[in-house]
Coordinates of C-alpha atoms in Angstrom, one line a residue:
M13 CA 80.4 -164.3 269.6
P14 CA 78.8 -166.9 267.1
H15 CA 80.3 -165.8 263.6
T16 CA 84.1 -164.5 263.0
A17 CA 85.2 -162.0 260.6
D18 CA 85.9 -164.3 258.5
P19 CA 85.1 -163.3 255.0
L20 CA 85.1 -167.3 253.7
E21 CA 82.5 -168.0 256.6
L22 CA 80.7 -165.1 255.8
L23 CA 80.2 -165.5 252.2
Q24 CA 79.0 -169.6 252.6
T25 CA 76.7 -168.6 255.6
L26 CA 75.3 -165.3 253.3
I27 CA 75.1 -168.3 250.1
A28 CA 73.1 -170.6 252.4
I29 CA 69.6 -168.2 253.3
D30 CA 67.6 -167.8 249.8
S31 CA 67.2 -164.2 249.0
V32 CA 65.8 -164.4 244.6
N33 CA 64.7 -161.5 244.1
P34 CA 60.8 -161.8 243.8
A35 CA 60.7 -159.3 241.8
L36 CA 62.1 -161.1 239.3
S37 CA 60.4 -164.5 240.3
P38 CA 57.8 -164.6 242.0
G39 CA 57.3 -166.4 245.4
G40 CA 61.3 -165.5 245.2
A41 CA 62.2 -164.9 249.5
G42 CA 63.1 -162.0 249.4
E43 CA 66.0 -160.3 251.4
Q44 CA 64.7 -161.1 255.4
A45 CA 66.3 -163.8 256.1
A46 CA 69.6 -162.0 255.0
A47 CA 68.5 -158.5 256.4
D48 CA 68.2 -160.0 259.6
F49 CA 71.7 -161.4 259.5
C50 CA 73.9 -159.0 258.5
G51 CA 71.6 -157.5 261.4
R52 CA 72.2 -159.8 263.7
W53 CA 76.1 -159.7 262.8
L54 CA 76.5 -156.6 263.3
G55 CA 74.9 -155.5 266.3
E56 CA 77.0 -158.2 267.8
R57 CA 79.5 -156.2 267.0
G58 CA 78.5 -152.6 268.9
F59 CA 76.8 -151.3 265.2
E60 CA 74.2 -149.3 265.9
V61 CA 71.5 -151.0 262.9
H62 CA 68.4 -149.8 261.6
R63 CA 66.0 -151.6 259.3
L64 CA 64.3 -150.0 257.1
E65 CA 61.4 -151.7 255.7
R66 CA 58.6 -149.1 253.0
R67 CA 57.9 -152.2 251.1
P68 CA 57.5 -155.4 253.8
G69 CA 59.6 -158.3 253.5
R70 CA 62.1 -156.1 251.6
P71 CA 63.7 -154.8 254.3
S72 CA 67.2 -153.1 253.8
V73 CA 70.4 -153.1 256.6
V74 CA 72.3 -150.4 257.6
G75 CA 74.8 -150.7 260.3
V76 CA 76.8 -147.4 262.5
L77 CA 79.4 -147.0 264.3
K78 CA 79.7 -143.8 264.7
G79 CA 83.7 -142.0 265.0
T80 CA 85.4 -140.2 268.0
G81 CA 84.6 -137.5 266.2
G82 CA 87.2 -135.2 263.1
G83 CA 86.8 -138.5 260.2
R84 CA 85.4 -138.0 257.6
S85 CA 82.7 -141.1 256.6
I86 CA 82.8 -144.1 255.6
M87 CA 79.5 -146.0 253.0
L88 CA 80.2 -149.9 252.2
N89 CA 77.5 -150.5 250.6
G90 CA 76.2 -154.7 249.0
H91 CA 72.9 -155.8 248.0
L92 CA 71.4 -159.2 249.2
D93 CA 68.6 -159.9 246.5
T94 CA 70.2 -161.9 244.1
V95 CA 68.1 -163.4 240.7
A96 CA 66.1 -166.5 240.7
Y97 CA 68.6 -170.5 240.4
G98 CA 66.8 -171.4 237.0
T99 CA 69.3 -174.3 236.0
Y100 CA 70.9 -173.8 238.1
E101 CA 73.3 -176.7 238.7
G102 CA 73.8 -178.4 241.9
D103 CA 71.8 -177.2 244.9
P104 CA 72.8 -173.1 244.5
L105 CA 71.9 -172.7 248.4
H106 CA 74.8 -175.5 249.6
P107 CA 77.9 -173.7 248.8
H108 CA 81.3 -176.1 248.2
I109 CA 84.0 -175.3 247.6
E110 CA 87.1 -176.3 245.0
N111 CA 89.8 -176.1 243.4
G112 CA 90.5 -172.3 245.4
R113 CA 86.4 -171.0 244.4
V114 CA 83.3 -171.0 246.4
Y115 CA 80.2 -172.2 244.7
G116 CA 76.6 -170.9 245.2
R117 CA 73.6 -168.6 243.5
G118 CA 75.0 -165.1 244.3
A119 CA 78.9 -166.4 245.6
F120 CA 79.9 -164.3 242.3
D121 CA 77.0 -161.0 243.1
M122 CA 77.6 -159.9 245.1
K123 CA 77.0 -162.1 248.4
S124 CA 81.3 -161.8 248.4
G125 CA 81.2 -158.5 248.4
V126 CA 79.4 -158.3 251.7
A127 CA 81.5 -160.9 253.0
A128 CA 83.7 -158.2 252.3
M129 CA 82.7 -155.7 253.7
L130 CA 80.8 -157.1 256.7
A131 CA 84.6 -158.2 257.9
A132 CA 86.2 -155.6 256.2
A133 CA 84.5 -153.0 258.9
A134 CA 84.6 -154.9 261.4
R135 CA 88.1 -155.5 261.5
A136 CA 88.1 -152.1 260.9
T137 CA 87.2 -151.2 263.9
A138 CA 88.3 -154.1 266.8
A139 CA 89.9 -152.1 268.2
G140 CA 87.3 -149.3 268.7
P141 CA 85.3 -146.7 266.8
L142 CA 87.4 -144.5 264.1
R143 CA 87.5 -140.9 264.3
G144 CA 85.5 -140.7 261.6
D145 CA 81.8 -142.6 261.1
V146 CA 81.7 -146.3 259.4
I147 CA 78.7 -146.9 257.2
V148 CA 77.1 -150.5 256.4
A149 CA 74.7 -150.7 253.8
C150 CA 73.4 -154.5 253.1
V151 CA 70.3 -152.4 250.1
A152 CA 67.0 -155.1 248.4
D153 CA 66.5 -155.1 245.4
E154 CA 69.5 -154.3 243.4
E155 CA 69.5 -156.9 241.1
H156 CA 65.3 -155.4 239.6
A157 CA 65.4 -151.4 240.6
S158 CA 66.9 -150.4 242.8
S159 CA 64.4 -149.7 246.1
G160 CA 67.4 -150.7 249.1
T161 CA 69.8 -148.0 247.8
E162 CA 66.5 -145.3 247.0
E163 CA 65.7 -145.4 250.8
V164 CA 69.1 -145.3 252.8
L165 CA 69.9 -142.6 250.8
E166 CA 67.3 -141.2 252.1
R167 CA 68.4 -141.1 255.4
F168 CA 72.4 -142.2 255.2
T169 CA 75.2 -140.4 253.7
A170 CA 79.2 -140.2 253.6
D171 CA 81.9 -138.5 252.9
G172 CA 82.9 -141.2 250.8
A173 CA 81.5 -144.5 249.1
V174 CA 82.9 -148.0 248.1
V175 CA 80.0 -150.2 246.3
T176 CA 81.2 -154.0 246.7
E177 CA 80.0 -155.0 243.4
P178 CA 82.1 -158.0 241.4
S179 CA 85.3 -156.5 240.0
M180 CA 87.6 -159.4 238.8
L181 CA 89.8 -157.2 241.4
E182 CA 90.1 -153.9 238.9
V183 CA 88.7 -150.4 240.3
T184 CA 85.8 -149.6 238.4
L185 CA 85.4 -145.5 237.6
A186 CA 82.4 -145.5 235.3
H187 CA 79.6 -147.6 234.2
K188 CA 76.4 -147.4 231.3
G189 CA 72.9 -145.7 232.6
F190 CA 70.0 -147.4 230.7
A191 CA 66.5 -145.7 229.7
W192 CA 63.5 -147.6 228.8
F193 CA 60.4 -146.4 226.6
E194 CA 57.7 -148.1 224.5
V195 CA 56.1 -147.1 221.6
D196 CA 53.0 -147.4 220.3
V197 CA 53.5 -147.5 216.2
L198 CA 49.8 -146.7 215.1
G199 CA 47.3 -148.2 212.4
R200 CA 43.9 -148.8 211.6
A201 CA 41.8 -152.2 212.7
A202 CA 39.8 -153.5 209.2
H203 CA 39.1 -156.5 207.6
G204 CA 42.5 -158.7 206.2
S205 CA 40.5 -158.0 202.4
R206 CA 40.0 -154.1 203.4
P207 CA 43.6 -152.8 202.8
D208 CA 41.3 -149.3 201.5
L209 CA 40.0 -148.9 205.2
G210 CA 43.0 -150.7 207.1
I211 CA 46.4 -149.2 208.5
D212 CA 49.1 -152.0 208.6
A213 CA 51.2 -150.8 212.1
I214 CA 53.0 -153.9 212.3
A215 CA 54.4 -152.4 208.6
K216 CA 55.2 -148.9 209.3
A217 CA 56.8 -149.6 212.8
G218 CA 59.2 -151.6 210.6
H219 CA 60.6 -147.9 209.0
F220 CA 61.5 -147.1 213.1
L221 CA 63.4 -150.9 213.6
V222 CA 65.1 -148.7 210.4
A223 CA 66.1 -145.8 211.8
L224 CA 66.8 -147.0 215.3
E225 CA 69.0 -149.1 214.0
E226 CA 69.9 -145.8 212.2
L227 CA 71.0 -144.1 215.4
G228 CA 72.6 -147.5 216.9
A229 CA 75.4 -147.2 214.1
R230 CA 75.5 -143.2 214.4
L231 CA 76.2 -143.6 217.8
A232 CA 79.3 -146.3 217.3
A233 CA 80.5 -144.2 215.2
A234 CA 81.4 -141.8 217.0
G235 CA 83.5 -143.3 219.2
G236 CA 81.4 -141.9 222.6
H237 CA 83.8 -142.4 226.2
R238 CA 86.7 -142.3 227.0
L239 CA 86.4 -145.9 229.6
L240 CA 83.3 -146.6 228.4
G241 CA 83.0 -146.1 224.1
P242 CA 79.5 -145.0 222.3
G243 CA 76.3 -145.7 224.2
T244 CA 73.6 -148.5 222.1
V245 CA 70.2 -148.2 221.1
H246 CA 68.2 -151.6 220.2
A247 CA 64.1 -153.2 220.3
S248 CA 64.2 -155.3 222.6
M249 CA 60.2 -156.3 222.4
I250 CA 57.7 -155.9 219.7
D251 CA 53.9 -157.3 219.9
G252 CA 50.9 -156.4 217.6
G253 CA 48.3 -157.8 216.3
E254 CA 44.6 -159.0 216.2
G255 CA 44.5 -162.1 214.0
P256 CA 46.2 -163.9 211.1
S257 CA 43.0 -161.4 208.5
T258 CA 43.2 -158.1 210.7
Y259 CA 45.0 -154.7 210.7
P260 CA 47.1 -154.5 213.7
A261 CA 45.8 -151.3 215.2
R262 CA 49.2 -150.9 217.4
C263 CA 52.7 -152.2 216.9
R264 CA 54.7 -151.4 220.5
I265 CA 58.1 -151.9 220.3
T266 CA 60.1 -151.5 223.8
V267 CA 63.8 -149.2 223.5
E268 CA 66.1 -150.0 225.5
R269 CA 69.2 -147.3 225.6
R270 CA 72.4 -147.1 226.6
T271 CA 74.2 -144.4 228.3
V272 CA 77.3 -142.6 228.5
P273 CA 78.6 -140.1 231.1
G274 CA 77.3 -136.4 228.9
E275 CA 73.6 -138.0 227.8
P276 CA 71.4 -137.7 230.1
A277 CA 67.5 -140.0 229.9
S278 CA 65.8 -136.1 228.6
A279 CA 67.7 -135.9 225.5
V280 CA 67.6 -139.8 224.8
R281 CA 64.1 -139.1 224.7
D282 CA 64.9 -136.0 222.6
E283 CA 66.9 -138.1 220.2
L284 CA 63.8 -140.9 219.9
A285 CA 61.5 -138.2 219.4
A286 CA 63.1 -136.6 216.8
I287 CA 63.4 -139.9 214.7
L288 CA 59.7 -141.0 215.4
D289 CA 58.6 -137.2 214.6
H290 CA 60.6 -137.6 210.7
L291 CA 59.1 -140.6 209.8
A292 CA 55.5 -139.0 211.1
A293 CA 56.6 -135.4 208.5
T294 CA 57.5 -138.6 206.0
V295 CA 55.8 -141.9 206.0
P296 CA 51.9 -141.3 204.8
G297 CA 49.8 -142.3 208.1
F298 CA 52.9 -143.1 210.4
R299 CA 51.5 -142.2 213.8
Y300 CA 53.4 -142.9 216.7
E301 CA 53.1 -142.9 221.4
L302 CA 56.0 -142.3 223.1
R303 CA 56.2 -143.6 226.6
A304 CA 58.9 -143.4 229.1
G305 CA 59.6 -145.5 231.9
L306 CA 62.6 -146.7 234.3
H307 CA 65.5 -144.7 233.9
R308 CA 69.0 -145.4 235.4
E309 CA 71.3 -142.6 235.2
P310 CA 75.2 -143.5 234.2
F311 CA 78.2 -143.3 236.7
E312 CA 81.5 -141.8 236.5
A313 CA 83.9 -141.0 239.3
D314 CA 86.2 -137.4 240.2
P315 CA 89.2 -139.7 239.8
G316 CA 91.2 -136.8 242.7
A317 CA 88.5 -137.5 244.9
P318 CA 89.8 -139.0 248.9
I319 CA 87.7 -142.0 248.4
T320 CA 88.9 -142.3 245.0
R321 CA 92.8 -142.2 245.9
V322 CA 92.8 -144.6 248.9
L323 CA 90.8 -147.2 247.5
L324 CA 93.4 -147.3 244.7
A325 CA 96.4 -147.0 247.3
Q326 CA 95.5 -149.9 249.2
A327 CA 94.5 -152.0 246.0
E328 CA 98.3 -151.0 245.0
R329 CA 99.3 -151.8 248.8
V330 CA 97.5 -155.1 248.4
L331 CA 98.3 -156.1 245.2
G332 CA 101.5 -155.3 244.8
R333 CA 101.2 -153.2 242.0
P334 CA 98.6 -150.8 240.6
P335 CA 95.4 -151.4 240.1
V336 CA 93.5 -152.2 236.5
I337 CA 91.4 -149.0 236.2
R338 CA 87.7 -150.2 234.0
A339 CA 85.0 -149.3 233.2
E340 CA 81.5 -151.5 232.6
P341 CA 78.7 -151.6 230.7
F342 CA 75.7 -152.5 233.2
W343 CA 74.2 -149.9 235.9
T344 CA 75.4 -149.9 239.3
D345 CA 74.5 -148.5 242.5
C346 CA 77.2 -146.4 242.5
A347 CA 75.4 -143.5 240.2
L348 CA 72.2 -143.5 243.3
L349 CA 75.1 -142.2 245.4
A350 CA 76.6 -140.0 243.1
A351 CA 73.9 -138.6 242.8
A352 CA 72.8 -137.9 246.6
G353 CA 76.8 -136.7 247.0
I354 CA 78.4 -139.1 247.7
P355 CA 81.5 -139.4 246.3
C356 CA 81.7 -143.1 245.2
L357 CA 83.6 -146.3 243.0
L358 CA 83.8 -150.0 242.2
F359 CA 86.1 -152.7 243.9
G360 CA 85.3 -156.3 243.9
V361 CA 86.5 -160.0 243.8
S362 CA 87.0 -162.5 241.0
G363 CA 85.1 -164.3 239.5
G364 CA 82.5 -165.9 236.9
G365 CA 78.9 -167.3 236.4
A366 CA 76.4 -164.1 237.4
H367 CA 72.7 -165.0 236.4
A368 CA 74.3 -167.9 235.4
D369 CA 73.9 -172.2 235.7
E370 CA 76.9 -171.9 237.7
E371 CA 78.1 -169.1 239.6
W372 CA 81.5 -168.7 241.8
A373 CA 83.9 -166.1 243.3
D374 CA 87.5 -166.7 243.5
I375 CA 88.3 -167.1 247.6
A376 CA 92.5 -165.7 247.1
A377 CA 90.2 -162.8 245.9
L378 CA 87.7 -162.4 248.6
H379 CA 90.8 -162.2 251.2
Q380 CA 91.8 -159.3 249.3
V381 CA 89.2 -157.3 248.7
T382 CA 88.8 -157.4 252.7
D383 CA 92.3 -156.0 252.9
V384 CA 92.0 -153.8 250.9
L385 CA 88.4 -152.7 252.1
T386 CA 90.0 -152.5 255.6
G387 CA 92.4 -150.5 255.2
T388 CA 90.6 -147.9 253.0
V389 CA 88.1 -147.4 255.5
T390 CA 91.1 -146.5 258.6
D391 CA 92.7 -144.7 255.8
F392 CA 89.8 -143.3 254.9
C393 CA 88.1 -142.3 258.9
D394 CA 91.0 -141.3 260.5
A395 CA 92.3 -139.6 257.5

């Protein structure tokens, strides 16, 4: 076979493939070449290869090796897309090794995870199928809207899953969600010399910004989730005004609310609406429009689920100690898998530089993650 199940070789090959997400960076190459490579690689090892490409040029690839029967099915999930190169130092598509690290765009986030799960699936099934199905999902678009995992979940399910995002060799059992909203504070346009006719939407918006800061303080004081702490809120963008001598008729504020388990997006909308309704009742001339945008629910794994117990045991075996349990402030595809009824958790390599000018993955950690995943696939599917 032209490619071995060596995760370092796989990672170097994947780094050299341009897969910048075009939804974030117009003109980006997208996942097509990376999906082509993963599909060929899985096919060479006897996996059924399914290419899902609802959006042309933005494919996800799913490899399935059906079990002999009676075992549990597992899904390994990792995304192929990367962020743009920006001011990346050196050649982002030329992987190089230095001091036990491999450098290049996507080395950490998260082509290391994709390489580890490909190698693990191949190693675990090298002697033939296990009792349960092994499903390897190399997905598109996680860095933007996760349309790849959404499309995969329309056709595939499993008894357990591992998302191989980088986690510093720690086991992630929870992460925050997010909800985006647009608030238009409405005024009335008039010439700057006629305050009797105009209503300054930007000045009115100041009342909302103060109330938003107060909400953030209340959230911080509430304590929040046992692993994640409190939810947060901030105003991320603001736009308004037509000219220096015009009372602004509108001021638009984009709000991001980071949520923890127990805070669904519907409750967050009600939270903001209550603040805005109070301002409309107490601030003369305050009017608003509230629109919900993209939202992703938070995630929390079941610590007693079989997939959790198996991976924790395998991580302890490989690391020589019980793994650290952690939670992430950012969102991952784990939440989509859990919402689809698939018990899951997150485990991946050590490294650094996600979305930064220099990005790297620790080579020893890459091999450790591969070993943990290999053992997890074998034990989970043959149980």
